[in-house]
Short mmCIF file of C-alpha atoms and ligand atoms in Angstrom, two decimals:
data_model
loop_
_atom_site.label_atom_id
_atom_site.label_comp_id
_atom_site.label_asym_id
_atom_site.label_seq_id
_atom_site.Cartn_x
_atom_site.Cartn_y
_atom_site.Cartn_z
CA MET A 234 0.15 0.32 0.06
CA PRO A 235 1.48 2.95 -0.82
CA PHE A 236 2.20 6.30 2.18
CA ASP A 237 -0.70 8.08 2.81
CA ASN A 238 0.58 11.01 2.96
CA ALA A 239 -3.15 12.44 4.54
CA LEU A 240 -1.86 11.02 7.62
CA ASP A 241 1.03 13.28 7.74
CA PRO A 242 -0.41 16.61 9.39
CA VAL A 243 2.82 18.58 7.76
CA VAL A 244 2.37 17.22 4.18
CA ASP A 245 -1.30 17.32 4.35
CA ALA A 246 -1.28 21.06 5.37
CA LEU A 247 0.96 21.75 2.77
CA ASN A 248 -0.52 19.79 0.01
CA ALA A 249 -4.02 21.44 0.60
CA ARG A 250 -2.26 24.86 0.63
CA LEU A 251 -0.21 24.07 -2.64
CA ARG A 252 -1.56 21.04 -4.17
CA HIS A 253 -3.47 23.55 -7.36
CA ALA A 254 -0.49 26.02 -6.77
CA ALA A 255 1.81 27.18 -9.71
CA PRO A 256 5.29 25.56 -9.65
CA GLN A 257 6.77 29.00 -8.65
CA GLU A 258 4.39 29.18 -5.91
CA ILE A 259 5.23 25.72 -4.83
CA LEU A 260 8.77 26.64 -5.09
CA GLN A 261 8.49 29.73 -3.15
CA ALA A 262 6.94 28.81 0.01
CA ALA A 263 9.40 25.72 -0.33
CA PHE A 264 12.24 27.46 0.53
CA GLU A 265 10.54 29.84 2.84
CA ALA A 266 9.72 26.77 5.13
CA TYR A 267 12.84 25.30 5.16
CA PRO A 268 15.24 28.03 5.58
CA ARG A 269 18.19 26.79 4.78
CA GLN A 270 17.51 23.54 4.92
CA ILE A 271 16.29 22.69 1.45
CA ALA A 272 17.91 21.59 -1.81
CA VAL A 273 17.13 20.76 -5.58
CA VAL A 274 17.65 18.02 -6.82
CA SER A 275 18.45 18.24 -10.54
CA SER A 276 19.71 15.61 -13.08
CA PHE A 277 20.89 18.37 -15.65
CA GLY A 278 18.90 16.25 -17.86
CA ALA A 279 16.11 16.93 -20.77
CA GLU A 280 13.73 19.38 -18.61
CA SER A 281 16.20 20.42 -15.73
CA ALA A 282 15.95 23.96 -17.27
CA VAL A 283 12.62 24.68 -16.36
CA LEU A 284 12.99 24.26 -12.42
CA LEU A 285 16.28 25.48 -12.24
CA HIS A 286 15.81 28.85 -14.16
CA MET A 287 12.76 29.21 -11.75
CA ALA A 288 14.08 28.59 -8.45
CA ALA A 289 17.60 30.50 -9.22
CA GLY A 290 14.67 33.24 -9.80
CA ILE A 291 13.49 33.10 -6.29
CA ASP A 292 17.26 32.08 -4.82
CA PRO A 293 20.49 31.60 -7.04
CA ASP A 294 22.43 30.12 -4.04
CA ILE A 295 19.54 27.45 -3.31
CA PRO A 296 21.75 24.28 -3.00
CA VAL A 297 21.51 22.20 -6.10
CA LEU A 298 22.73 19.19 -5.65
CA PHE A 299 23.54 17.03 -8.42
CA LEU A 300 24.41 13.13 -8.71
CA ASP A 301 27.62 12.79 -10.92
CA THR A 302 27.55 9.09 -10.82
CA GLY A 303 30.90 8.66 -13.68
CA GLN A 304 28.71 7.43 -15.74
CA HIS A 305 26.90 10.33 -17.41
CA PHE A 306 27.45 11.39 -21.41
CA GLY A 307 30.01 13.93 -21.92
CA GLN A 308 27.20 16.17 -23.33
CA THR A 309 25.39 16.22 -19.82
CA LEU A 310 28.50 17.01 -18.10
CA ASP A 311 29.45 20.25 -20.29
CA TYR A 312 25.56 21.37 -19.95
CA ARG A 313 25.54 21.04 -15.84
CA LYS A 314 28.42 23.37 -16.17
CA GLN A 315 27.13 25.72 -19.07
CA LEU A 316 23.02 25.60 -17.50
CA ALA A 317 24.72 26.85 -14.24
CA MET A 318 26.36 29.86 -15.26
CA ARG A 319 23.71 30.84 -17.63
CA LEU A 320 21.25 30.21 -14.82
CA GLY A 321 23.34 32.17 -11.93
CA LEU A 322 23.51 29.12 -9.93
CA THR A 323 25.67 29.63 -7.42
CA ASN A 324 25.80 26.51 -5.27
CA VAL A 325 25.80 23.37 -7.42
CA ARG A 326 27.21 20.64 -5.48
CA ASP A 327 28.79 17.50 -7.64
CA LEU A 328 28.13 14.25 -5.46
CA ARG A 329 30.24 11.21 -6.21
CA PRO A 330 30.65 8.05 -5.58
CA ALA A 331 32.41 6.73 -2.56
CA PHE A 332 35.87 5.57 -3.99
CA ALA A 333 36.01 2.90 -1.62
CA ASP A 334 31.94 1.54 -3.00
CA LEU A 335 34.03 1.72 -6.59
CA ALA A 336 36.64 -0.07 -5.73
CA LEU A 337 35.41 -3.00 -4.08
CA GLN A 338 31.95 -3.27 -6.14
CA ASP A 339 32.10 -1.98 -9.31
CA PRO A 340 35.83 -1.81 -10.53
CA LYS A 341 35.51 -2.38 -13.79
CA ALA A 342 32.37 0.53 -14.15
CA ASP A 343 30.99 -2.27 -15.48
CA LEU A 344 28.10 -3.59 -12.63
CA TYR A 345 25.34 -1.81 -14.87
CA LYS A 346 25.46 -4.86 -16.72
CA THR A 347 24.87 -7.30 -13.90
CA ASP A 348 23.03 -5.75 -11.24
CA PRO A 349 22.03 -1.94 -12.33
CA ASP A 350 19.68 -1.70 -8.60
CA ALA A 351 23.60 -1.85 -6.98
CA CYS A 352 25.00 0.76 -9.21
CA CYS A 353 22.75 3.06 -8.85
CA ASP A 354 22.87 2.21 -5.35
CA ILE A 355 26.23 3.55 -4.56
CA ARG A 356 26.23 5.93 -7.75
CA LYS A 357 23.07 7.74 -7.12
CA VAL A 358 21.18 6.68 -3.84
CA GLN A 359 24.00 6.65 -1.30
CA PRO A 360 26.01 9.83 -2.30
CA LEU A 361 22.31 11.61 -1.97
CA ASP A 362 21.34 10.08 1.25
CA ARG A 363 25.30 11.26 2.86
CA VAL A 364 24.45 14.78 1.56
CA LEU A 365 20.90 14.90 2.64
CA ARG A 366 20.42 13.18 6.02
CA PRO A 367 22.95 15.06 7.94
CA GLU A 368 22.46 18.60 6.24
CA PHE A 369 18.63 19.30 4.63
CA GLU A 370 14.99 18.37 6.10
CA ALA A 371 13.24 18.80 2.29
CA TRP A 372 14.27 18.40 -1.24
CA VAL A 373 12.54 19.52 -4.49
CA THR A 374 12.33 17.21 -7.29
CA GLY A 375 11.41 17.77 -11.10
CA ARG A 376 9.50 14.69 -11.58
CA LYS A 377 5.89 15.15 -13.26
CA ARG A 378 2.91 13.25 -13.77
CA PHE A 379 2.81 13.03 -17.20
CA GLN A 380 6.27 11.18 -17.69
CA ALA A 381 5.17 7.69 -17.16
CA LEU A 382 2.59 5.63 -15.75
CA THR A 383 4.43 5.09 -12.13
CA ARG A 384 4.04 8.82 -11.93
CA ALA A 385 0.56 9.35 -12.68
CA ALA A 386 -0.25 9.55 -8.83
CA LEU A 387 2.52 11.53 -8.00
CA PRO A 388 1.46 14.56 -5.23
CA VAL A 389 3.04 18.03 -4.94
CA VAL A 390 4.57 17.47 -1.73
CA GLU A 391 5.21 13.98 0.06
CA ARG A 392 6.83 12.61 2.96
CA GLY A 393 10.09 11.02 1.50
CA GLU A 394 12.60 8.68 2.29
CA GLY A 395 14.48 9.31 5.58
CA ASP A 396 11.35 10.91 6.73
CA LYS A 397 12.42 14.19 4.32
CA VAL A 398 9.99 16.49 2.67
CA LYS A 399 9.86 16.41 -1.20
CA PHE A 400 8.74 19.00 -2.83
CA ASN A 401 7.29 17.85 -6.69
CA PRO A 402 6.36 21.84 -7.72
CA LEU A 403 6.05 20.57 -11.67
CA ALA A 404 4.01 17.56 -10.73
CA ASN A 405 0.98 18.81 -12.57
CA TRP A 406 2.27 20.48 -15.35
CA THR A 407 2.30 19.00 -19.36
CA LYS A 408 4.74 18.70 -21.52
CA ALA A 409 3.35 22.12 -23.65
CA ASP A 410 3.55 23.94 -20.21
CA LEU A 411 7.48 23.01 -19.98
CA ASP A 412 7.91 24.08 -23.51
CA ALA A 413 5.99 27.05 -23.53
CA TYR A 414 8.01 28.06 -20.43
CA ALA A 415 11.52 27.50 -21.88
CA GLU A 416 10.62 28.93 -25.13
CA ALA A 417 9.08 31.66 -23.34
CA HIS A 418 12.80 31.94 -21.24
CA ALA A 419 14.44 30.89 -24.03
CA LEU A 420 16.25 28.26 -21.89
CA PRO A 421 18.76 26.38 -23.20
CA PRO A 422 17.73 22.61 -24.48
CA HIS A 423 19.90 19.81 -23.15
CA PRO A 424 21.88 18.54 -26.42
CA LEU A 425 20.77 15.09 -26.60
CA THR A 426 16.90 16.24 -26.49
CA ALA A 427 17.86 16.97 -30.31
CA PHE A 428 18.73 13.37 -31.41
CA GLY A 429 15.65 11.76 -29.61
CA TYR A 430 16.62 11.39 -25.71
CA PRO A 431 13.10 13.13 -23.94
CA SER A 432 14.51 11.64 -20.57
CA ILE A 433 18.60 11.74 -19.84
CA GLY A 434 20.38 9.21 -17.60
CA CYS A 435 23.46 7.79 -17.65
CA TRP A 436 25.19 6.79 -20.95
CA PRO A 437 25.05 2.84 -20.44
CA CYS A 438 21.08 2.65 -19.40
CA THR A 439 19.92 5.82 -21.58
CA LYS A 440 18.79 5.00 -25.26
CA ALA A 441 16.74 7.62 -27.97
CA VAL A 442 13.13 6.83 -28.47
CA ASP A 443 10.73 7.37 -30.89
CA ASP A 444 8.55 10.17 -31.09
CA GLY A 445 5.50 9.62 -29.14
CA ALA A 446 6.72 6.77 -26.53
CA ASP A 447 6.63 7.47 -23.20
CA GLU A 448 9.36 9.72 -22.63
CA ARG A 449 11.29 7.59 -20.06
CA SER A 450 10.29 4.34 -22.17
CA GLY A 451 14.96 4.76 -23.60
CA ARG A 452 15.67 4.51 -19.77
CA TRP A 453 17.01 0.70 -18.84
CA ALA A 454 15.26 -0.08 -21.89
CA GLY A 455 14.65 -3.93 -22.09
CA SER A 456 15.23 -4.24 -18.56
CA GLU A 457 12.19 -4.21 -15.64
CA LYS A 458 13.98 -1.58 -14.41
CA THR A 459 12.18 1.80 -14.48
CA GLU A 460 13.41 3.76 -11.68
CA CYS A 461 16.81 4.32 -10.16
CA GLY A 462 16.09 4.35 -6.59
CA LEU A 463 16.35 7.39 -5.01
CA HIS A 464 12.91 7.62 -3.91
CA THR A 465 11.73 4.54 -2.98
CA PRO A 466 11.39 4.18 0.66
CA ARG A 467 13.87 2.66 2.74
CA HIS A 468 12.41 2.98 6.02
CA ALA A 469 8.25 3.37 6.61
CA PRO A 470 5.88 2.50 4.67
CA ALA A 471 7.11 -0.74 4.26
CA GLU A 472 6.09 -1.11 0.92
CA PRO A 473 7.13 0.81 -2.49
CA SER A 474 5.53 3.82 -3.04
CA ASN A 475 3.23 4.19 -6.96
CA VAL A 476 4.98 7.31 -7.34
CA GLY A 477 8.43 6.15 -8.75
CA ASP A 478 11.17 8.11 -8.96
CA GLY A 479 14.53 8.89 -11.57
CA ILE A 480 15.87 12.47 -11.58
S1 SF4 B 264 21.27 4.62 -14.19
FE1 SF4 B 264 23.00 2.99 -14.83
S2 SF4 B 264 25.06 3.62 -14.61
FE2 SF4 B 264 23.70 4.86 -13.46
S3 SF4 B 264 24.02 4.56 -11.83
FE3 SF4 B 264 22.04 3.43 -12.06
S4 SF4 B 264 22.88 1.29 -13.32
FE4 SF4 B 264 24.76 2.12 -13.09
#
């Protein structure tokens, strides 16, 4: 059974107030509710510029956490630098896997072939945990409901892993909303979007997709895996949420 946010008074109150609000209003409320205790987590992927532009407009010094897995496309690493500079973000942090984890579990950088969940764990989940757990009470994701069926029930505010409050300001937005915002603000696209990549993660686990396909269908294509584990509950609730993850 999915986690019932209605049983959480803090999350319930935030959701009641923000569930129909515009993304900028949700972000503003999030930053005000958790001053110096909130971070934006961004993949610097295909649609990341919209949320980052909104965040920079409210507080350019807001911590932005980028999971530098060591397996990104070179284009993503270039885009991360250029976009941060363009938006004036002054506090982007690159979170990397622990050297010991790589040496012990993935010395040839090919764990994704045999155990992608373990690979995501040491390259994404644990690096984020190490920073979020001690430093932040809340975080912001760029997930949208339209991206996949696994995200269709995504709330605007939820209680996440390690009891952190998670804000999803773009949950209600459509692809058309995102495109219109990006165009209105002349936001530079990730260079791979022009080559059929509507969702971009690590290079070994991302493929181009046909027009009109589920935009996350190129992620871990050909396997049962659909999410990287960042949003999979690791404490209560006991059973997995149905809102999926991936940044
Ligand atoms: S997306 Fe693929 S390469 Fe990246 S951490 Fe997960 S399994 Fe490893």
